[in-house]
Coordinates of C-alpha atoms in Angstrom, one line a residue:
M1 CA 0.0 0.0 0.0
D2 CA 1.5 3.3 -1.0
E3 CA 1.3 6.6 0.9
S4 CA -1.6 8.0 -1.0
E5 CA -3.6 4.8 -0.5
R6 CA -3.0 5.1 3.3
K7 CA -4.1 8.7 3.3
L8 CA -7.5 7.5 1.8
N9 CA -8.3 5.0 4.5
K10 CA -10.7 7.4 6.3
Y11 CA -12.4 8.3 3.0
E12 CA -12.9 4.6 2.1
M13 CA -14.1 3.6 5.6
K14 CA -16.9 6.2 5.4
R15 CA -18.3 5.0 2.1
D16 CA -20.0 2.0 0.6
F17 CA -19.0 2.1 -3.1
N18 CA -21.8 -0.4 -3.9
K19 CA -24.3 2.4 -3.0
T20 CA -22.6 5.7 -3.6
P21 CA -21.5 6.9 -7.1
E22 CA -18.5 8.6 -5.6
P23 CA -15.1 7.4 -7.0
D24 CA -13.3 4.7 -5.2
G25 CA -9.9 6.2 -5.8
K26 CA -8.5 3.6 -8.1
E27 CA -7.9 6.1 -10.9
A28 CA -5.2 8.5 -9.8
S29 CA -5.7 11.1 -12.5
L30 CA -8.0 13.7 -14.0
E31 CA -8.5 14.1 -17.7
W32 CA -8.7 17.9 -17.6
A33 CA -5.6 18.3 -15.4
K34 CA -2.3 19.3 -17.0
D35 CA 1.2 19.2 -15.5
R36 CA 0.5 21.5 -12.6
P37 CA -1.2 20.4 -9.4
V38 CA -5.0 21.0 -9.3
F39 CA -7.6 22.5 -7.1
V40 CA -11.4 22.1 -7.2
V41 CA -14.3 23.6 -5.4
Q42 CA -17.4 21.5 -5.1
K43 CA -20.8 22.9 -4.0
H44 CA -22.4 20.4 -1.7
A45 CA -26.0 20.4 -0.7
A46 CA -25.7 18.0 2.2
S47 CA -27.5 18.4 5.6
T48 CA -26.3 22.1 5.1
L49 CA -25.1 23.8 2.0
H50 CA -21.4 24.3 1.9
Y51 CA -18.4 24.4 -0.5
D52 CA -15.6 21.8 -0.4
F53 CA -12.2 23.4 -1.2
R54 CA -9.7 20.8 -2.3
I55 CA -6.0 21.1 -3.4
E56 CA -3.8 18.3 -4.8
V57 CA -1.0 17.5 -2.4
D58 CA 1.1 14.3 -2.6
G59 CA -1.3 12.3 -4.7
V60 CA -4.5 13.2 -2.9
L61 CA -6.9 16.1 -2.5
K62 CA -6.5 17.8 0.8
S63 CA -10.0 19.1 1.7
W64 CA -11.7 21.8 3.7
A65 CA -15.5 22.4 4.1
V66 CA -16.2 26.2 3.6
P67 CA -19.7 27.0 4.9
K68 CA -20.0 30.3 3.0
G69 CA -17.9 29.4 0.1
P70 CA -14.7 31.2 -1.2
S71 CA -14.7 35.0 -1.5
T72 CA -12.9 37.4 -3.8
D73 CA -12.8 40.1 -1.1
P74 CA -9.6 40.2 0.9
S75 CA -11.5 41.6 3.9
E76 CA -13.6 38.5 4.3
K77 CA -12.2 35.6 6.2
R78 CA -14.1 32.4 5.5
L79 CA -14.1 29.5 8.0
A80 CA -12.6 26.3 6.5
V81 CA -13.1 23.1 8.4
P82 CA -10.6 20.3 7.5
T83 CA -12.2 17.0 6.3
E84 CA -10.7 13.7 5.2
D85 CA -8.4 13.4 2.2
H86 CA -10.2 12.6 -1.1
P87 CA -8.8 10.7 -4.2
L88 CA -7.7 12.8 -7.1
E89 CA -10.5 11.5 -9.3
Y90 CA -13.0 13.1 -6.9
G91 CA -12.0 16.3 -8.6
D92 CA -14.3 15.3 -11.5
F93 CA -17.2 14.1 -9.4
E94 CA -20.7 15.6 -9.8
G95 CA -23.9 13.8 -8.8
N96 CA -26.1 12.6 -6.0
I97 CA -25.0 10.8 -2.9
P98 CA -27.9 8.6 -1.8
E99 CA -29.8 8.9 1.5
G100 CA -28.2 6.9 4.3
E101 CA -24.7 7.4 2.9
Y102 CA -22.0 9.7 4.3
G103 CA -22.3 13.2 2.8
R104 CA -25.7 12.4 1.3
G105 CA -27.0 15.1 -1.0
T106 CA -26.1 16.8 -4.3
V107 CA -22.5 17.7 -5.4
L108 CA -21.8 20.3 -8.1
L109 CA -18.4 20.9 -9.6
W110 CA -18.3 24.7 -9.0
D111 CA -14.7 25.5 -10.0
R112 CA -11.6 23.7 -11.1
G113 CA -8.1 24.6 -12.3
S114 CA -4.4 24.5 -11.4
Y115 CA -2.5 26.2 -8.6
R116 CA 1.1 27.1 -7.8
N117 CA 3.0 27.5 -4.5
L118 CA 3.6 31.1 -3.7
K119 CA 6.5 30.6 -1.3
E120 CA 9.7 32.2 -2.5
D121 CA 11.4 28.8 -2.3
P122 CA 8.8 26.2 -3.1
E123 CA 11.2 23.3 -2.8
S124 CA 12.0 24.1 0.8
N125 CA 8.4 25.1 1.5
P126 CA 6.3 22.4 -0.1
L127 CA 2.5 22.3 0.6
T128 CA 3.0 19.4 3.1
K129 CA 5.2 21.6 5.2
Q130 CA 2.8 24.6 4.9
I131 CA 0.0 22.4 6.1
E132 CA 2.0 21.3 9.1
D133 CA 2.9 24.9 9.8
G134 CA -0.7 26.1 9.4
H135 CA -0.1 28.7 6.7
I136 CA -0.6 27.9 3.0
T137 CA -0.2 30.5 0.2
I138 CA -1.2 29.5 -3.3
W139 CA -2.1 31.1 -6.6
L140 CA -5.2 29.8 -8.3
E141 CA -5.9 29.6 -12.0
G142 CA -9.5 28.5 -12.1
E143 CA -12.5 29.2 -14.2
K144 CA -14.0 31.3 -11.5
L145 CA -11.3 31.8 -8.8
K146 CA -8.0 33.4 -9.7
G147 CA -5.2 34.9 -7.8
G148 CA -3.6 34.4 -4.4
Y149 CA -5.3 32.7 -1.6
A150 CA -4.2 31.9 1.9
L151 CA -5.3 29.1 4.2
V152 CA -4.4 30.0 7.8
R153 CA -4.8 27.8 10.8
T154 CA -6.1 29.3 14.1
G155 CA -6.2 27.6 17.5
K156 CA -4.6 24.4 18.5
A157 CA -5.4 20.7 18.6
E158 CA -9.2 20.0 18.8
N159 CA -10.0 23.7 18.7
A160 CA -8.0 24.3 15.5
R161 CA -9.8 25.9 12.6
W162 CA -8.7 27.3 9.3
L163 CA -9.5 30.5 7.5
L164 CA -9.7 30.8 3.7
I165 CA -8.6 34.3 2.7
K166 CA -8.3 36.1 -0.7
M167 CA -4.9 37.8 -0.9
N168 CA -4.8 41.5 -1.9
D169 CA -3.7 41.3 -5.5
K170 CA -4.9 42.2 -9.0
E171 CA -7.5 39.5 -8.9
A172 CA -9.1 40.7 -5.7
D173 CA -12.6 42.2 -6.1
A174 CA -14.7 43.2 -3.1
R175 CA -17.7 43.8 -5.4
R176 CA -17.7 40.4 -7.0
N177 CA -19.7 37.5 -5.3
P178 CA -19.1 34.5 -7.6
T179 CA -21.0 32.0 -5.3
S180 CA -24.1 34.1 -6.0
T181 CA -23.6 35.3 -9.5
E182 CA -21.9 32.2 -11.0
P183 CA -23.7 29.3 -9.2
N184 CA -23.6 26.7 -11.9
S185 CA -21.3 23.8 -12.7
V186 CA -18.1 24.4 -14.7
K187 CA -18.3 20.8 -15.9
T188 CA -21.8 20.6 -17.2
G189 CA -23.3 24.1 -16.8
R190 CA -26.1 22.6 -14.7
S191 CA -27.6 24.1 -11.6
L192 CA -27.7 22.3 -8.2
E193 CA -31.4 21.6 -8.8
E194 CA -30.9 20.2 -12.3
I195 CA -28.2 17.8 -10.9
R196 CA -30.5 16.8 -8.0
D197 CA -33.4 16.1 -10.3
S198 CA -31.3 14.2 -12.8
R199 CA -30.5 11.5 -10.3
D200 CA -27.0 11.0 -11.7

């Protein structure tokens, strides 16, 4: 078992792949991804509506649940709650998780693209170290989100929480509200309701 497979143990334990259409993690690639590491944001109508922010790190998607979704306004600090690592192929998932299954509800692929490490010396400051240190800075090249973003850990141990913050750069825009003005899927163009009713 390689390291990425070990990281997915929690993901696999929470799911019955005979019932859920979610990927089982056996395909470690994404057709739309190029040479750079990827990020995705999935809009998830589960027990409560939230956005799952995921970045590729060492063969898996490190994941945070963002209740209000990402912002393009640097003055807004969005709560980001860590969740289990997901397989890379989850970055293409869109559909309905059935009742009775973990994360039940509708998942929409809200944004996707590549990212790069903004540290001055990325080799000595890889994303794994930034996660351990509790301060991540990356530049997103998505279809909706662009520019620098920081993920900052606050608190310690069980009280630890993260904040997702837009950095103050040329892509910052306090007037823009993409979660409201651009609600549909970047994969299919569908709305959350259309995906829910399709029973994919």
